[in-house]
Coordinates of N, CA and C in Angstrom, one line a residue:
M760 N 44.3 66.5 12.7 CA 44.4 65.8 11.4 C 44.7 66.7 10.3
A761 N 44.0 67.9 10.3 CA 44.2 68.9 9.2 C 45.6 69.3 9.2
E762 N 46.2 69.4 10.4 CA 47.6 69.9 10.5 C 48.6 68.9 9.8
E763 N 48.4 67.6 10.0 CA 49.2 66.6 9.4 C 49.0 66.5 7.9
L764 N 47.7 66.7 7.5 CA 47.4 66.7 6.0 C 48.0 67.9 5.3
S765 N 48.1 69.0 6.0 CA 48.6 70.2 5.3 C 50.0 70.0 4.9
Q766 N 50.7 69.1 5.6 CA 52.1 68.8 5.2 C 52.2 68.1 3.8
M767 N 51.0 67.5 3.4 CA 51.0 66.8 2.1 C 50.6 67.6 0.9
I768 N 50.4 68.9 1.1 CA 50.0 69.8 0.0 C 51.1 69.6 -1.1
G769 N 50.6 69.4 -2.4 CA 51.5 69.2 -3.5 C 51.9 67.7 -3.8
Q770 N 51.5 66.8 -2.8 CA 51.8 65.4 -3.0 C 50.6 64.7 -3.6
E771 N 50.9 63.6 -4.3 CA 49.9 62.7 -4.8 C 49.5 61.8 -3.7
V772 N 48.2 61.6 -3.5 CA 47.7 60.7 -2.4 C 46.6 59.8 -3.0
L773 N 46.4 58.7 -2.3 CA 45.3 57.8 -2.6 C 44.3 57.9 -1.4
V774 N 43.1 58.2 -1.7 CA 42.1 58.4 -0.6 C 40.9 57.5 -0.8
V775 N 40.5 56.9 0.3 CA 39.3 56.0 0.3 C 38.3 56.7 1.3
T776 N 37.1 56.8 0.9 CA 36.1 57.4 1.8 C 35.1 56.4 2.4
E777 N 34.3 56.9 3.3 CA 33.4 56.0 4.1 C 32.3 55.3 3.3
A778 N 31.7 55.9 2.3 CA 30.6 55.4 1.6 C 30.9 54.0 0.9
P779 N 30.0 53.1 1.0 CA 30.3 51.8 0.3 C 30.4 51.9 -1.2
Q780 N 29.6 52.8 -1.8 CA 29.6 53.1 -3.2 C 29.0 54.5 -3.5
L781 N 29.5 55.1 -4.6 CA 29.0 56.4 -5.0 C 28.4 56.3 -6.4
N782 N 27.7 57.4 -6.8 CA 27.1 57.4 -8.1 C 27.5 58.8 -8.7
L783 N 28.0 58.8 -9.9 CA 28.4 60.0 -10.6 C 28.1 59.8 -12.1
L784 N 27.3 60.7 -12.6 CA 26.9 60.6 -14.1 C 26.5 59.2 -14.5
G785 N 25.7 58.6 -13.6 CA 25.2 57.3 -14.0 C 26.1 56.1 -13.7
Q786 N 27.3 56.4 -13.3 CA 28.3 55.3 -13.0 C 28.4 55.1 -11.5
T787 N 28.3 53.9 -11.1 CA 28.4 53.5 -9.7 C 29.8 53.0 -9.5
F788 N 30.5 53.5 -8.4 CA 31.9 53.2 -8.2 C 32.2 53.2 -6.7
R789 N 33.3 52.5 -6.4 CA 33.8 52.5 -5.0 C 34.4 53.9 -4.8
P790 N 34.4 54.4 -3.5 CA 34.9 55.7 -3.2 C 36.5 55.7 -3.1
I791 N 37.1 55.5 -4.2 CA 38.6 55.5 -4.3 C 39.0 56.6 -5.2
F792 N 39.8 57.5 -4.7 CA 40.3 58.7 -5.4 C 41.8 58.8 -5.3
C793 N 42.4 59.3 -6.4 CA 43.8 59.6 -6.4 C 44.1 61.0 -6.9
G794 N 44.9 61.8 -6.3 CA 45.1 63.1 -6.8 C 46.1 63.9 -6.0
T795 N 46.4 65.1 -6.4 CA 47.3 66.0 -5.7 C 46.6 66.8 -4.7
V796 N 47.1 66.8 -3.5 CA 46.5 67.6 -2.4 C 46.7 69.1 -2.8
N797 N 45.6 69.8 -3.0 CA 45.6 71.1 -3.4 C 45.4 72.1 -2.3
E798 N 44.5 71.7 -1.3 CA 44.2 72.5 -0.2 C 43.7 71.7 1.0
V799 N 44.1 72.1 2.2 CA 43.6 71.4 3.4 C 43.0 72.5 4.3
D800 N 41.8 72.3 4.8 CA 41.2 73.3 5.7 C 40.7 72.5 6.9
V801 N 40.2 73.2 7.9 CA 39.8 72.5 9.1 C 38.8 71.3 8.9
G802 N 37.9 71.4 8.0 CA 36.9 70.3 7.8 C 37.0 69.5 6.5
H803 N 38.0 69.9 5.6 CA 38.0 69.1 4.3 C 39.4 69.1 3.7
I804 N 39.6 68.2 2.8 CA 40.8 68.2 2.0 C 40.4 68.3 0.5
T805 N 41.1 69.0 -0.3 CA 40.7 69.2 -1.7 C 41.8 68.7 -2.6
L806 N 41.4 67.8 -3.5 CA 42.3 67.2 -4.5 C 42.1 67.8 -5.8
F807 N 43.2 68.2 -6.5 CA 43.1 68.6 -7.9 C 44.5 68.6 -8.5
P808 N 44.7 68.0 -9.6 CA 43.7 67.2 -10.3 C 43.5 65.9 -9.6
V809 N 42.3 65.3 -9.9 CA 41.9 64.1 -9.2 C 41.4 63.1 -10.1
I810 N 41.8 61.8 -9.9 CA 41.4 60.7 -10.7 C 40.4 59.9 -9.9
I811 N 39.3 59.5 -10.4 CA 38.3 58.7 -9.8 C 38.5 57.3 -10.3
K812 N 38.8 56.3 -9.4 CA 39.1 55.0 -9.8 C 37.8 54.2 -10.0
M813 N 37.3 54.1 -11.2 CA 36.1 53.4 -11.5 C 36.5 52.1 -12.3
V814 N 35.7 51.1 -12.2 CA 36.0 49.8 -12.9 C 36.0 50.1 -14.4
N815 N 35.0 50.8 -14.9 CA 34.9 51.0 -16.4 C 35.9 52.0 -16.9
A816 N 36.4 52.9 -16.0 CA 37.3 53.9 -16.4 C 38.2 54.2 -15.3
P817 N 39.2 53.3 -15.0 CA 40.1 53.4 -13.8 C 40.9 54.7 -13.8
F818 N 41.0 55.5 -14.9 CA 41.8 56.7 -14.8 C 41.0 57.9 -15.3
Y819 N 39.7 57.9 -14.8 CA 38.9 59.0 -15.2 C 39.3 60.3 -14.4
Q820 N 39.7 61.3 -15.1 CA 40.1 62.5 -14.5 C 38.9 63.5 -14.3
F821 N 38.6 63.7 -13.1 CA 37.4 64.6 -12.8 C 37.8 66.0 -13.1
P822 N 37.0 66.7 -13.8 CA 37.3 68.0 -14.4 C 37.4 69.2 -13.3
L823 N 36.9 68.9 -12.1 CA 36.9 70.0 -11.1 C 37.6 69.6 -9.8
P824 N 38.0 70.5 -9.0 CA 38.6 70.1 -7.7 C 37.6 69.3 -6.9
L825 N 38.0 68.4 -6.2 CA 37.1 67.5 -5.4 C 37.5 67.7 -3.9
S826 N 36.5 68.2 -3.1 CA 36.7 68.4 -1.7 C 36.0 67.2 -0.9
I827 N 36.8 66.7 0.0 CA 36.3 65.5 0.8 C 36.3 65.9 2.2
P828 N 35.2 65.7 2.9 CA 35.1 66.1 4.4 C 36.1 65.1 5.1
L829 N 36.8 65.7 6.1 CA 37.8 64.9 6.8 C 37.1 63.8 7.6
D830 N 35.9 64.0 8.1 CA 35.2 63.0 8.9 C 34.8 61.8 8.0
K831 N 34.9 61.9 6.7 CA 34.5 60.8 5.8 C 35.7 60.0 5.3
L832 N 36.9 60.4 5.6 CA 38.1 59.7 5.2 C 38.2 58.4 6.0
V833 N 38.5 57.3 5.3 CA 38.7 56.0 5.9 C 40.2 55.7 5.8
A834 N 40.8 56.0 4.7 CA 42.3 55.8 4.5 C 42.9 56.8 3.6
I835 N 44.1 57.2 3.9 CA 44.8 58.1 3.0 C 46.3 57.6 2.9
T836 N 46.8 57.5 1.7 CA 48.2 57.0 1.5 C 48.9 58.1 0.8
S837 N 50.0 58.6 1.4 CA 50.7 59.7 0.8 C 51.8 59.1 -0.2
N838 N 52.3 60.0 -1.0 CA 53.3 59.7 -2.0 C 52.9 58.5 -2.8
F839 N 51.7 58.5 -3.3 CA 51.1 57.4 -4.1 C 51.1 57.8 -5.6
D840 N 51.7 57.0 -6.4 CA 51.7 57.3 -7.9 C 50.3 57.0 -8.5
C841 N 49.6 58.0 -9.0 CA 48.3 57.9 -9.5 C 48.2 57.0 -10.8
D842 N 49.4 56.8 -11.4 CA 49.4 55.9 -12.6 C 49.5 54.5 -12.2
T843 N 49.5 54.1 -10.9 CA 49.6 52.8 -10.5 C 48.3 52.0 -10.8
V844 N 48.5 50.9 -11.4 CA 47.3 50.0 -11.8 C 47.1 49.0 -10.7
F845 N 45.8 48.9 -10.2 CA 45.5 47.9 -9.2 C 44.0 47.5 -9.4
P846 N 43.7 46.2 -9.0 CA 42.3 45.8 -9.3 C 41.3 46.5 -8.4
L847 N 40.1 46.8 -9.0 CA 39.1 47.5 -8.3 C 37.9 46.7 -7.9
T848 N 37.9 45.4 -8.4 CA 36.7 44.6 -8.1 C 37.0 43.7 -6.9

């Protein structure tokens, strides 16, 4: 899987992870992220810049690179425009 993902470095992707919901800075949100693949390693993918798709702030740009374990990925869509608007509820 890491080999396939390494071909996506530099591309914008939409990523959904395994958790039903996450909590960050007091905001609960679905685990939907959009960003540019910055690094791929044997056990994780790193997105930067990355947008966390939250209901209250659907275009919240996370200030740090975000690494996601490959075993927690549920779906990944390549060549996805992070400016795309879609319902989160």
